Amino acid sequence: MTQPTTVTEDTITDAAVARWATAHDPRTAELMTALVRHLHDFARETHLTEDEWMAAVRWLTATGQISDDKREEFILASDVLGLSMLVVQQNHRLDPAATPATVLGPFHIDGSPEKASGEDMSDGLPGDPLFVHGSVRALDGTPVTGAVLDVWQSDADGTYEAQLDVDEARLRAKYTTGDDGGYCLRTIAPLGYAIPMDGPVGDLVSRTDISPMRPAHIHFLLAVPGYEPLITHLFREGAEFLDSDVVFGVKRELVVGFTRREPGPTPDGGHSEVPWYEARYDFVLQPAG
Ligand code: BEZ
Ligand code: FE
């Protein structure tokens, strides 16, 4: 007859690690044994109480319950803890001359409508007209033709389509570079906004001095065959909260000036009757591998 094993406070970690080391996939075994060790260390270091353990369980449950196909509260949690940016940075150690990557965030939607160069993705929503234009190039300067820029942003109230009950695509579009690698998109100037504060993440953040704000930005995703996929943002130079972004997403190289222009010719070859803003940015892609 086998004897029951008595685990103690001192032996439980080794026992749990040994159990999870039996995972069939070696990487799963590595991840799970490290997770067990770090969780146990956390509980020991903080002398976690049962009430605190239960509060954490309730918080995780609420985080799952508020999530759906349009809201990713766990991603938001990872973002505000700085975990998302850590994972992005250690997985995208790009050449310093390449455009740096940042967090995806919870609001990207697949299947954005394709727009022609210079076509307006704001569909007349209120805001300052903004043209963002430039090129997509490889590290050696070669223009990348046919690159698709998947673009999304919040409206002038800081709200994303995913937060609204709307059927039509809103403030998101795909633009394709021409033969010279050039692109030109038309939109409205974004404003800074607070991350969603009505869920468990907001509840935690509101019990700290952390500002829930993100600086004004536009998101870009470039998945071009032969190049490292790039998920990034452009931030407005001089915007509030550039030095306190709640998700740690700002990089100096991604801050661009929005220059005010008087009514007149616009970069798409058209003409604006009202003042507009111009931002220029050349995306530099790193070859894959
Ligand atoms: C965003 O910029 O869309 C975003 C990123 C991380 C958390 C919340 C929002
Ligand atoms: Fe955003």
PDB file of C-alpha atoms and ligand atoms in Angstrom:
ATOM      1  CA  MET A   1       0.000   0.000   0.000  1.00  0.00           C
ATOM      2  CA  THR A   2       1.436   3.403  -0.928  1.00  0.00           C
ATOM      3  CA  GLN A   3       1.876   5.861   1.912  1.00  0.00           C
ATOM      4  CA  PRO A   4       0.128   9.255   1.616  1.00  0.00           C
ATOM      5  CA  THR A   5       2.613  12.108   1.118  1.00  0.00           C
ATOM      6  CA  THR A   6       2.361  14.989   3.549  1.00  0.00           C
ATOM      7  CA  VAL A   7       3.124  18.308   1.911  1.00  0.00           C
ATOM      8  CA  THR A   8       4.305  21.127   4.115  1.00  0.00           C
ATOM      9  CA  GLU A   9       4.736  24.826   3.560  1.00  0.00           C
ATOM     10  CA  ASP A  10       8.361  24.040   2.793  1.00  0.00           C
ATOM     11  CA  THR A  11       7.852  21.155   0.360  1.00  0.00           C
ATOM     12  CA  ILE A  12       4.734  22.184  -1.576  1.00  0.00           C
ATOM     13  CA  THR A  13       6.586  24.243  -4.177  1.00  0.00           C
ATOM     14  CA  ASP A  14       8.908  21.420  -5.190  1.00  0.00           C
ATOM     15  CA  ALA A  15       5.978  19.010  -5.229  1.00  0.00           C
ATOM     16  CA  ALA A  16       3.888  21.253  -7.491  1.00  0.00           C
ATOM     17  CA  VAL A  17       6.847  21.996  -9.773  1.00  0.00           C
ATOM     18  CA  ALA A  18       7.568  18.264 -10.136  1.00  0.00           C
ATOM     19  CA  ARG A  19       3.928  17.615 -11.024  1.00  0.00           C
ATOM     20  CA  TRP A  20       3.791  20.324 -13.713  1.00  0.00           C
ATOM     21  CA  ALA A  21       7.154  19.269 -15.104  1.00  0.00           C
ATOM     22  CA  THR A  22       5.330  16.233 -16.509  1.00  0.00           C
ATOM     23  CA  ALA A  23       3.562  18.365 -19.143  1.00  0.00           C
ATOM     24  CA  HIS A  24       3.903  16.509 -22.442  1.00  0.00           C
ATOM     25  CA  ASP A  25       5.049  19.517 -24.396  1.00  0.00           C
ATOM     26  CA  PRO A  26       8.505  20.702 -23.122  1.00  0.00           C
ATOM     27  CA  ARG A  27       7.686  24.401 -23.516  1.00  0.00           C
ATOM     28  CA  THR A  28       4.439  23.963 -21.559  1.00  0.00           C
ATOM     29  CA  ALA A  29       6.459  22.220 -18.837  1.00  0.00           C
ATOM     30  CA  GLU A  30       8.936  25.140 -18.772  1.00  0.00           C
ATOM     31  CA  LEU A  31       6.203  27.769 -18.611  1.00  0.00           C
ATOM     32  CA  MET A  32       4.082  25.995 -16.003  1.00  0.00           C
ATOM     33  CA  THR A  33       6.934  25.122 -13.642  1.00  0.00           C
ATOM     34  CA  ALA A  34       8.213  28.728 -13.781  1.00  0.00           C
ATOM     35  CA  LEU A  35       4.673  30.008 -13.182  1.00  0.00           C
ATOM     36  CA  VAL A  36       4.262  27.770 -10.132  1.00  0.00           C
ATOM     37  CA  ARG A  37       7.593  28.909  -8.675  1.00  0.00           C
ATOM     38  CA  HIS A  38       6.823  32.608  -9.211  1.00  0.00           C
ATOM     39  CA  LEU A  39       3.275  32.314  -7.826  1.00  0.00           C
ATOM     40  CA  HIS A  40       4.510  30.550  -4.727  1.00  0.00           C
ATOM     41  CA  ASP A  41       7.283  33.119  -4.254  1.00  0.00           C
ATOM     42  CA  PHE A  42       4.675  35.880  -4.562  1.00  0.00           C
ATOM     43  CA  ALA A  43       2.433  34.274  -1.937  1.00  0.00           C
ATOM     44  CA  ARG A  44       5.403  33.816   0.427  1.00  0.00           C
ATOM     45  CA  GLU A  45       6.860  37.292  -0.100  1.00  0.00           C
ATOM     46  CA  THR A  46       3.535  39.061   0.484  1.00  0.00           C
ATOM     47  CA  HIS A  47       2.237  36.525   3.010  1.00  0.00           C
ATOM     48  CA  LEU A  48      -0.959  36.373   0.945  1.00  0.00           C
ATOM     49  CA  THR A  49      -4.047  36.036   3.153  1.00  0.00           C
ATOM     50  CA  GLU A  50      -7.085  33.921   2.309  1.00  0.00           C
ATOM     51  CA  ASP A  51      -9.250  37.039   1.906  1.00  0.00           C
ATOM     52  CA  GLU A  52      -6.733  38.503  -0.541  1.00  0.00           C
ATOM     53  CA  TRP A  53      -6.565  35.225  -2.434  1.00  0.00           C
ATOM     54  CA  MET A  54     -10.374  35.219  -2.711  1.00  0.00           C
ATOM     55  CA  ALA A  55     -10.415  38.896  -3.817  1.00  0.00           C
ATOM     56  CA  ALA A  56      -7.934  38.017  -6.556  1.00  0.00           C
ATOM     57  CA  VAL A  57     -10.084  35.069  -7.666  1.00  0.00           C
ATOM     58  CA  ARG A  58     -13.159  37.334  -7.805  1.00  0.00           C
ATOM     59  CA  TRP A  59     -11.212  39.955  -9.777  1.00  0.00           C
ATOM     60  CA  LEU A  60     -10.075  37.360 -12.330  1.00  0.00           C
ATOM     61  CA  THR A  61     -13.625  36.029 -12.618  1.00  0.00           C
ATOM     62  CA  ALA A  62     -14.994  39.536 -13.236  1.00  0.00           C
ATOM     63  CA  THR A  63     -12.245  40.159 -15.800  1.00  0.00           C
ATOM     64  CA  GLY A  64     -13.341  37.097 -17.731  1.00  0.00           C
ATOM     65  CA  GLN A  65     -17.040  37.875 -17.377  1.00  0.00           C
ATOM     66  CA  ILE A  66     -16.769  41.389 -18.816  1.00  0.00           C
ATOM     67  CA  SER A  67     -14.730  40.162 -21.807  1.00  0.00           C
ATOM     68  CA  ASP A  68     -16.364  39.240 -25.101  1.00  0.00           C
ATOM     69  CA  ASP A  69     -15.533  39.322 -28.807  1.00  0.00           C
ATOM     70  CA  LYS A  70     -15.288  43.125 -28.674  1.00  0.00           C
ATOM     71  CA  ARG A  71     -13.747  43.637 -25.245  1.00  0.00           C
ATOM     72  CA  GLU A  72     -10.510  42.051 -24.046  1.00  0.00           C
ATOM     73  CA  GLU A  73     -10.216  42.936 -20.372  1.00  0.00           C
ATOM     74  CA  PHE A  74      -7.321  40.503 -19.829  1.00  0.00           C
ATOM     75  CA  ILE A  75      -5.310  42.275 -22.554  1.00  0.00           C
ATOM     76  CA  LEU A  76      -6.087  45.560 -20.835  1.00  0.00           C
ATOM     77  CA  ALA A  77      -4.866  44.094 -17.531  1.00  0.00           C
ATOM     78  CA  SER A  78      -1.657  42.948 -19.194  1.00  0.00           C
ATOM     79  CA  ASP A  79      -1.256  46.407 -20.769  1.00  0.00           C
ATOM     80  CA  VAL A  80      -1.535  48.395 -17.532  1.00  0.00           C
ATOM     81  CA  LEU A  81       0.810  45.996 -15.727  1.00  0.00           C
ATOM     82  CA  GLY A  82       3.468  46.703 -18.362  1.00  0.00           C
ATOM     83  CA  LEU A  83       3.490  43.029 -19.361  1.00  0.00           C
ATOM     84  CA  SER A  84       2.288  43.619 -22.935  1.00  0.00           C
ATOM     85  CA  MET A  85       5.047  46.128 -23.704  1.00  0.00           C
ATOM     86  CA  LEU A  86       7.665  43.845 -22.116  1.00  0.00           C
ATOM     87  CA  VAL A  87       6.534  40.953 -24.306  1.00  0.00           C
ATOM     88  CA  VAL A  88       6.448  43.188 -27.412  1.00  0.00           C
ATOM     89  CA  GLN A  89       9.937  44.508 -26.784  1.00  0.00           C
ATOM     90  CA  GLN A  90      11.608  41.200 -26.049  1.00  0.00           C
ATOM     91  CA  ASN A  91      10.038  39.655 -29.162  1.00  0.00           C
ATOM     92  CA  HIS A  92      10.757  42.549 -31.543  1.00  0.00           C
ATOM     93  CA  ARG A  93      14.393  43.479 -31.025  1.00  0.00           C
ATOM     94  CA  LEU A  94      14.499  45.317 -34.319  1.00  0.00           C
ATOM     95  CA  ASP A  95      17.330  47.217 -35.946  1.00  0.00           C
ATOM     96  CA  PRO A  96      17.436  50.724 -34.385  1.00  0.00           C
ATOM     97  CA  ALA A  97      16.686  52.155 -37.845  1.00  0.00           C
ATOM     98  CA  ALA A  98      13.461  50.126 -38.168  1.00  0.00           C
ATOM     99  CA  THR A  99      10.125  51.504 -36.968  1.00  0.00           C
ATOM    100  CA  PRO A 100       9.646  50.246 -33.400  1.00  0.00           C
ATOM    101  CA  ALA A 101       6.701  48.083 -32.357  1.00  0.00           C
ATOM    102  CA  THR A 102       4.178  48.872 -29.617  1.00  0.00           C
ATOM    103  CA  VAL A 103       1.127  47.202 -28.095  1.00  0.00           C
ATOM    104  CA  LEU A 104      -1.796  46.042 -30.216  1.00  0.00           C
ATOM    105  CA  GLY A 105      -4.340  47.160 -27.615  1.00  0.00           C
ATOM    106  CA  PRO A 106      -7.841  45.753 -27.351  1.00  0.00           C
ATOM    107  CA  PHE A 107      -9.551  47.635 -30.188  1.00  0.00           C
ATOM    108  CA  HIS A 108      -8.186  46.238 -33.448  1.00  0.00           C
ATOM    109  CA  ILE A 109     -10.926  44.747 -35.659  1.00  0.00           C
ATOM    110  CA  ASP A 110     -10.216  42.437 -38.616  1.00  0.00           C
ATOM    111  CA  GLY A 111     -11.666  43.163 -42.017  1.00  0.00           C
ATOM    112  CA  SER A 112     -11.409  46.941 -42.220  1.00  0.00           C
ATOM    113  CA  PRO A 113     -12.585  48.460 -45.511  1.00  0.00           C
ATOM    114  CA  GLU A 114      -9.996  49.128 -48.195  1.00  0.00           C
ATOM    115  CA  LYS A 115      -9.583  52.798 -49.105  1.00  0.00           C
ATOM    116  CA  ALA A 116      -7.821  54.487 -52.008  1.00  0.00           C
ATOM    117  CA  SER A 117      -4.882  56.771 -51.315  1.00  0.00           C
ATOM    118  CA  GLY A 118      -6.137  60.017 -49.761  1.00  0.00           C
ATOM    119  CA  GLU A 119      -9.648  58.658 -49.179  1.00  0.00           C
ATOM    120  CA  ASP A 120     -11.226  59.806 -45.924  1.00  0.00           C
ATOM    121  CA  MET A 121     -11.548  57.135 -43.230  1.00  0.00           C
ATOM    122  CA  SER A 122     -13.412  59.470 -40.871  1.00  0.00           C
ATOM    123  CA  ASP A 123     -16.587  59.552 -43.004  1.00  0.00           C
ATOM    124  CA  GLY A 124     -17.387  63.082 -41.921  1.00  0.00           C
ATOM    125  CA  LEU A 125     -17.088  62.551 -38.156  1.00  0.00           C
ATOM    126  CA  PRO A 126     -16.348  65.799 -36.310  1.00  0.00           C
ATOM    127  CA  GLY A 127     -12.690  66.705 -35.807  1.00  0.00           C
ATOM    128  CA  ASP A 128      -9.721  68.490 -37.376  1.00  0.00           C
ATOM    129  CA  PRO A 129      -8.933  67.081 -40.847  1.00  0.00           C
ATOM    130  CA  LEU A 130      -5.594  65.270 -40.776  1.00  0.00           C
ATOM    131  CA  PHE A 131      -3.507  63.855 -43.615  1.00  0.00           C
ATOM    132  CA  VAL A 132      -0.862  61.314 -42.640  1.00  0.00           C
ATOM    133  CA  HIS A 133       1.491  60.519 -45.488  1.00  0.00           C
ATOM    134  CA  GLY A 134       4.946  59.205 -46.255  1.00  0.00           C
ATOM    135  CA  SER A 135       6.345  55.901 -47.412  1.00  0.00           C
ATOM    136  CA  VAL A 136       6.956  52.322 -46.411  1.00  0.00           C
ATOM    137  CA  ARG A 137      10.572  51.305 -46.956  1.00  0.00           C
ATOM    138  CA  ALA A 138      12.907  48.438 -46.193  1.00  0.00           C
ATOM    139  CA  LEU A 139      15.949  49.003 -43.966  1.00  0.00           C
ATOM    140  CA  ASP A 140      18.106  49.479 -47.076  1.00  0.00           C
ATOM    141  CA  GLY A 141      15.761  52.201 -48.347  1.00  0.00           C
ATOM    142  CA  THR A 142      13.984  50.108 -50.993  1.00  0.00           C
ATOM    143  CA  PRO A 143      10.342  51.239 -51.350  1.00  0.00           C
ATOM    144  CA  VAL A 144       7.862  48.540 -50.315  1.00  0.00           C
ATOM    145  CA  THR A 145       5.106  48.532 -52.912  1.00  0.00           C
ATOM    146  CA  GLY A 146       1.706  47.004 -52.255  1.00  0.00           C
ATOM    147  CA  ALA A 147       2.171  47.151 -48.455  1.00  0.00           C
ATOM    148  CA  VAL A 148      -1.160  47.281 -46.640  1.00  0.00           C
ATOM    149  CA  LEU A 149      -1.434  49.719 -43.736  1.00  0.00           C
ATOM    150  CA  ASP A 150      -4.274  48.639 -41.458  1.00  0.00           C
ATOM    151  CA  VAL A 151      -5.186  51.792 -39.514  1.00  0.00           C
ATOM    152  CA  TRP A 152      -7.528  52.374 -36.555  1.00  0.00           C
ATOM    153  CA  GLN A 153      -8.149  55.124 -34.032  1.00  0.00           C
ATOM    154  CA  SER A 154     -10.665  56.547 -31.575  1.00  0.00           C
ATOM    155  CA  ASP A 155     -13.065  59.370 -32.388  1.00  0.00           C
ATOM    156  CA  ALA A 156     -12.824  62.918 -31.081  1.00  0.00           C
ATOM    157  CA  ASP A 157     -14.442  61.740 -27.805  1.00  0.00           C
ATOM    158  CA  GLY A 158     -11.820  59.023 -27.348  1.00  0.00           C
ATOM    159  CA  THR A 159     -14.262  56.222 -28.215  1.00  0.00           C
ATOM    160  CA  TYR A 160     -13.450  53.254 -30.467  1.00  0.00           C
ATOM    161  CA  GLU A 161     -15.875  51.514 -32.768  1.00  0.00           C
ATOM    162  CA  ALA A 162     -15.564  48.361 -30.627  1.00  0.00           C
ATOM    163  CA  GLN A 163     -17.062  50.297 -27.697  1.00  0.00           C
ATOM    164  CA  LEU A 164     -20.150  51.305 -29.678  1.00  0.00           C
ATOM    165  CA  ASP A 165     -23.069  49.283 -30.932  1.00  0.00           C
ATOM    166  CA  VAL A 166     -22.526  50.120 -34.613  1.00  0.00           C
ATOM    167  CA  ASP A 167     -22.694  47.998 -37.744  1.00  0.00           C
ATOM    168  CA  GLU A 168     -20.602  50.172 -40.072  1.00  0.00           C
ATOM    169  CA  ALA A 169     -16.792  50.303 -39.894  1.00  0.00           C
ATOM    170  CA  ARG A 170     -15.836  53.497 -38.107  1.00  0.00           C
ATOM    171  CA  LEU A 171     -12.448  55.229 -38.096  1.00  0.00           C
ATOM    172  CA  ARG A 172     -10.603  52.232 -39.426  1.00  0.00           C
ATOM    173  CA  ALA A 173      -9.392  51.407 -42.937  1.00  0.00           C
ATOM    174  CA  LYS A 174      -6.726  49.712 -45.026  1.00  0.00           C
ATOM    175  CA  TYR A 175      -4.503  51.753 -47.361  1.00  0.00           C
ATOM    176  CA  THR A 176      -2.045  50.248 -49.837  1.00  0.00           C
ATOM    177  CA  THR A 177       1.306  51.734 -50.834  1.00  0.00           C
ATOM    178  CA  GLY A 178       1.870  52.648 -54.490  1.00  0.00           C
ATOM    179  CA  ASP A 179       4.802  51.860 -56.796  1.00  0.00           C
ATOM    180  CA  ASP A 180       7.017  54.373 -54.975  1.00  0.00           C
ATOM    181  CA  GLY A 181       6.129  52.878 -51.557  1.00  0.00           C
ATOM    182  CA  GLY A 182       4.078  55.996 -50.796  1.00  0.00           C
ATOM    183  CA  TYR A 183       0.847  56.152 -48.821  1.00  0.00           C
ATOM    184  CA  CYS A 184      -1.574  58.917 -47.893  1.00  0.00           C
ATOM    185  CA  LEU A 185      -4.467  58.607 -45.485  1.00  0.00           C
ATOM    186  CA  ARG A 186      -7.060  61.138 -44.523  1.00  0.00           C
ATOM    187  CA  THR A 187      -8.729  61.126 -41.130  1.00  0.00           C
ATOM    188  CA  ILE A 188      -9.437  63.422 -38.160  1.00  0.00           C
ATOM    189  CA  ALA A 189      -6.847  64.319 -35.544  1.00  0.00           C
ATOM    190  CA  PRO A 190      -7.178  61.902 -32.607  1.00  0.00           C
ATOM    191  CA  LEU A 191      -7.346  63.076 -28.996  1.00  0.00           C
ATOM    192  CA  GLY A 192      -5.954  61.432 -25.881  1.00  0.00           C
ATOM    193  CA  TYR A 193      -8.407  59.247 -23.980  1.00  0.00           C
ATOM    194  CA  ALA A 194      -8.810  57.150 -20.861  1.00  0.00           C
ATOM    195  CA  ILE A 195      -8.663  53.376 -21.109  1.00  0.00           C
ATOM    196  CA  PRO A 196     -12.030  51.734 -20.305  1.00  0.00           C
ATOM    197  CA  MET A 197     -12.519  52.376 -16.577  1.00  0.00           C
ATOM    198  CA  ASP A 198     -15.877  50.639 -16.078  1.00  0.00           C
ATOM    199  CA  GLY A 199     -14.434  47.157 -15.483  1.00  0.00           C
ATOM    200  CA  PRO A 200     -12.169  45.348 -13.026  1.00  0.00           C
ATOM    201  CA  VAL A 201      -9.009  46.916 -14.523  1.00  0.00           C
ATOM    202  CA  GLY A 202     -10.433  50.428 -14.133  1.00  0.00           C
ATOM    203  CA  ASP A 203     -11.489  49.557 -10.601  1.00  0.00           C
ATOM    204  CA  LEU A 204      -7.906  48.639  -9.690  1.00  0.00           C
ATOM    205  CA  VAL A 205      -6.373  51.632 -11.498  1.00  0.00           C
ATOM    206  CA  SER A 206      -8.771  54.001  -9.737  1.00  0.00           C
ATOM    207  CA  ARG A 207      -7.364  52.864  -6.400  1.00  0.00           C
ATOM    208  CA  THR A 208      -3.929  54.238  -7.361  1.00  0.00           C
ATOM    209  CA  ASP A 209      -2.387  57.518  -8.505  1.00  0.00           C
ATOM    210  CA  ILE A 210      -1.972  56.050 -12.018  1.00  0.00           C
ATOM    211  CA  SER A 211      -3.398  58.300 -14.732  1.00  0.00           C
ATOM    212  CA  PRO A 212      -5.750  56.229 -16.928  1.00  0.00           C
ATOM    213  CA  MET A 213      -4.936  58.391 -19.959  1.00  0.00           C
ATOM    214  CA  ARG A 214      -3.263  57.540 -23.252  1.00  0.00           C
ATOM    215  CA  PRO A 215      -1.719  60.289 -25.389  1.00  0.00           C
ATOM    216  CA  ALA A 216      -3.320  61.060 -28.783  1.00  0.00           C
ATOM    217  CA  HIS A 217      -2.340  58.373 -31.291  1.00  0.00           C
ATOM    218  CA  ILE A 218      -3.256  56.394 -34.395  1.00  0.00           C
ATOM    219  CA  HIS A 219      -2.694  52.630 -34.631  1.00  0.00           C
ATOM    220  CA  PHE A 220      -1.000  50.900 -37.586  1.00  0.00           C
ATOM    221  CA  LEU A 221      -0.584  47.240 -38.443  1.00  0.00           C
ATOM    222  CA  LEU A 222       1.643  46.293 -41.391  1.00  0.00           C
ATOM    223  CA  ALA A 223       1.786  42.586 -42.196  1.00  0.00           C
ATOM    224  CA  VAL A 224       3.893  42.568 -45.351  1.00  0.00           C
ATOM    225  CA  PRO A 225       5.199  39.240 -46.735  1.00  0.00           C
ATOM    226  CA  GLY A 226       8.993  39.020 -46.410  1.00  0.00           C
ATOM    227  CA  TYR A 227       9.165  41.513 -43.520  1.00  0.00           C
ATOM    228  CA  GLU A 228       8.755  41.310 -39.763  1.00  0.00           C
ATOM    229  CA  PRO A 229       5.119  42.151 -39.014  1.00  0.00           C
ATOM    230  CA  LEU A 230       4.848  45.593 -37.473  1.00  0.00           C
ATOM    231  CA  ILE A 231       2.209  46.691 -34.961  1.00  0.00           C
ATOM    232  CA  THR A 232       2.755  50.247 -33.885  1.00  0.00           C
ATOM    233  CA  HIS A 233       1.253  53.693 -33.226  1.00  0.00           C
ATOM    234  CA  LEU A 234       2.042  57.250 -34.240  1.00  0.00           C
ATOM    235  CA  PHE A 235       1.716  59.736 -31.383  1.00  0.00           C
ATOM    236  CA  ARG A 236       1.030  63.432 -31.748  1.00  0.00           C
ATOM    237  CA  GLU A 237       4.029  65.589 -30.795  1.00  0.00           C
ATOM    238  CA  GLY A 238       3.237  67.865 -27.868  1.00  0.00           C
ATOM    239  CA  ALA A 239       0.194  65.790 -26.835  1.00  0.00           C
ATOM    240  CA  GLU A 240      -0.676  65.467 -23.163  1.00  0.00           C
ATOM    241  CA  PHE A 241       0.269  62.214 -21.396  1.00  0.00           C
ATOM    242  CA  LEU A 242       3.213  61.339 -23.676  1.00  0.00           C
ATOM    243  CA  ASP A 243       5.313  60.824 -20.553  1.00  0.00           C
ATOM    244  CA  SER A 244       2.702  58.882 -18.577  1.00  0.00           C
ATOM    245  CA  ASP A 245       0.971  56.588 -21.093  1.00  0.00           C
ATOM    246  CA  VAL A 246      -0.965  54.137 -18.923  1.00  0.00           C
ATOM    247  CA  VAL A 247       0.095  51.210 -21.148  1.00  0.00           C
ATOM    248  CA  PHE A 248       3.780  52.262 -21.555  1.00  0.00           C
ATOM    249  CA  GLY A 249       3.376  52.346 -25.355  1.00  0.00           C
ATOM    250  CA  VAL A 250       5.215  55.568 -26.256  1.00  0.00           C
ATOM    251  CA  LYS A 251       8.555  55.540 -28.057  1.00  0.00           C
ATOM    252  CA  ARG A 252      10.366  58.716 -29.025  1.00  0.00           C
ATOM    253  CA  GLU A 253      10.748  57.534 -32.646  1.00  0.00           C
ATOM    254  CA  LEU A 254       6.955  57.293 -32.996  1.00  0.00           C
ATOM    255  CA  VAL A 255       6.164  60.868 -31.976  1.00  0.00           C
ATOM    256  CA  VAL A 256       5.356  62.992 -35.036  1.00  0.00           C
ATOM    257  CA  GLY A 257       4.443  66.622 -35.513  1.00  0.00           C
ATOM    258  CA  PHE A 258       0.933  67.505 -36.677  1.00  0.00           C
ATOM    259  CA  THR A 259       1.545  70.734 -38.599  1.00  0.00           C
ATOM    260  CA  ARG A 260      -1.393  73.103 -39.069  1.00  0.00           C
ATOM    261  CA  ARG A 261      -1.910  74.116 -42.715  1.00  0.00           C
ATOM    262  CA  GLU A 262      -4.109  76.830 -44.105  1.00  0.00           C
ATOM    263  CA  PRO A 263      -6.862  76.032 -46.642  1.00  0.00           C
ATOM    264  CA  GLY A 264      -5.262  75.003 -49.919  1.00  0.00           C
ATOM    265  CA  PRO A 265      -3.695  72.026 -51.684  1.00  0.00           C
ATOM    266  CA  THR A 266      -3.502  68.762 -49.731  1.00  0.00           C
ATOM    267  CA  PRO A 267      -1.017  65.852 -50.011  1.00  0.00           C
ATOM    268  CA  ASP A 268      -3.500  63.648 -51.890  1.00  0.00           C
ATOM    269  CA  GLY A 269      -3.489  66.141 -54.752  1.00  0.00           C
ATOM    270  CA  GLY A 270      -6.807  67.615 -53.609  1.00  0.00           C
ATOM    271  CA  HIS A 271      -7.745  70.888 -51.982  1.00  0.00           C
ATOM    272  CA  SER A 272      -9.109  71.737 -48.539  1.00  0.00           C
ATOM    273  CA  GLU A 273     -11.481  74.636 -47.931  1.00  0.00           C
ATOM    274  CA  VAL A 274     -10.702  74.554 -44.219  1.00  0.00           C
ATOM    275  CA  PRO A 275      -7.484  74.481 -42.177  1.00  0.00           C
ATOM    276  CA  TRP A 276      -6.044  70.976 -41.898  1.00  0.00           C
ATOM    277  CA  TYR A 277      -3.157  69.143 -40.257  1.00  0.00           C
ATOM    278  CA  GLU A 278      -0.279  67.316 -41.879  1.00  0.00           C
ATOM    279  CA  ALA A 279       1.787  64.488 -40.370  1.00  0.00           C
ATOM    280  CA  ARG A 280       4.626  62.851 -42.290  1.00  0.00           C
ATOM    281  CA  TYR A 281       6.032  59.476 -41.376  1.00  0.00           C
ATOM    282  CA  ASP A 282       8.165  56.905 -43.205  1.00  0.00           C
ATOM    283  CA  PHE A 283       7.662  53.372 -41.899  1.00  0.00           C
ATOM    284  CA  VAL A 284      10.849  51.280 -42.054  1.00  0.00           C
ATOM    285  CA  LEU A 285      10.355  47.513 -42.115  1.00  0.00           C
ATOM    286  CA  GLN A 286      12.892  44.922 -41.096  1.00  0.00           C
ATOM    287  CA  PRO A 287      13.293  41.902 -43.401  1.00  0.00           C
ATOM    288  CA  ALA A 288      11.860  38.717 -41.856  1.00  0.00           C
ATOM    289  CA  GLY A 289      14.080  36.246 -40.056  1.00  0.00           C
TER     290      GLY A 289
HETATM  291  C1  BEZ B   1      -5.469  51.555 -27.459  1.00  0.00           C
HETATM  292  O1  BEZ B   1      -4.674  52.394 -27.747  1.00  0.00           O
HETATM  293  O2  BEZ B   1      -6.366  51.335 -28.229  1.00  0.00           O
HETATM  294  C2  BEZ B   1      -5.318  50.845 -26.154  1.00  0.00           C
HETATM  295  C3  BEZ B   1      -4.177  50.166 -25.898  1.00  0.00           C
HETATM  296  C4  BEZ B   1      -4.048  49.509 -24.697  1.00  0.00           C
HETATM  297  C5  BEZ B   1      -5.077  49.562 -23.773  1.00  0.00           C
HETATM  298  C6  BEZ B   1      -6.230  50.278 -24.041  1.00  0.00           C
HETATM  299  C7  BEZ B   1      -6.358  50.938 -25.254  1.00  0.00           C
HETATM  300 FE    FE B   2      -5.693  53.479 -29.125  1.00  0.00          FE
END
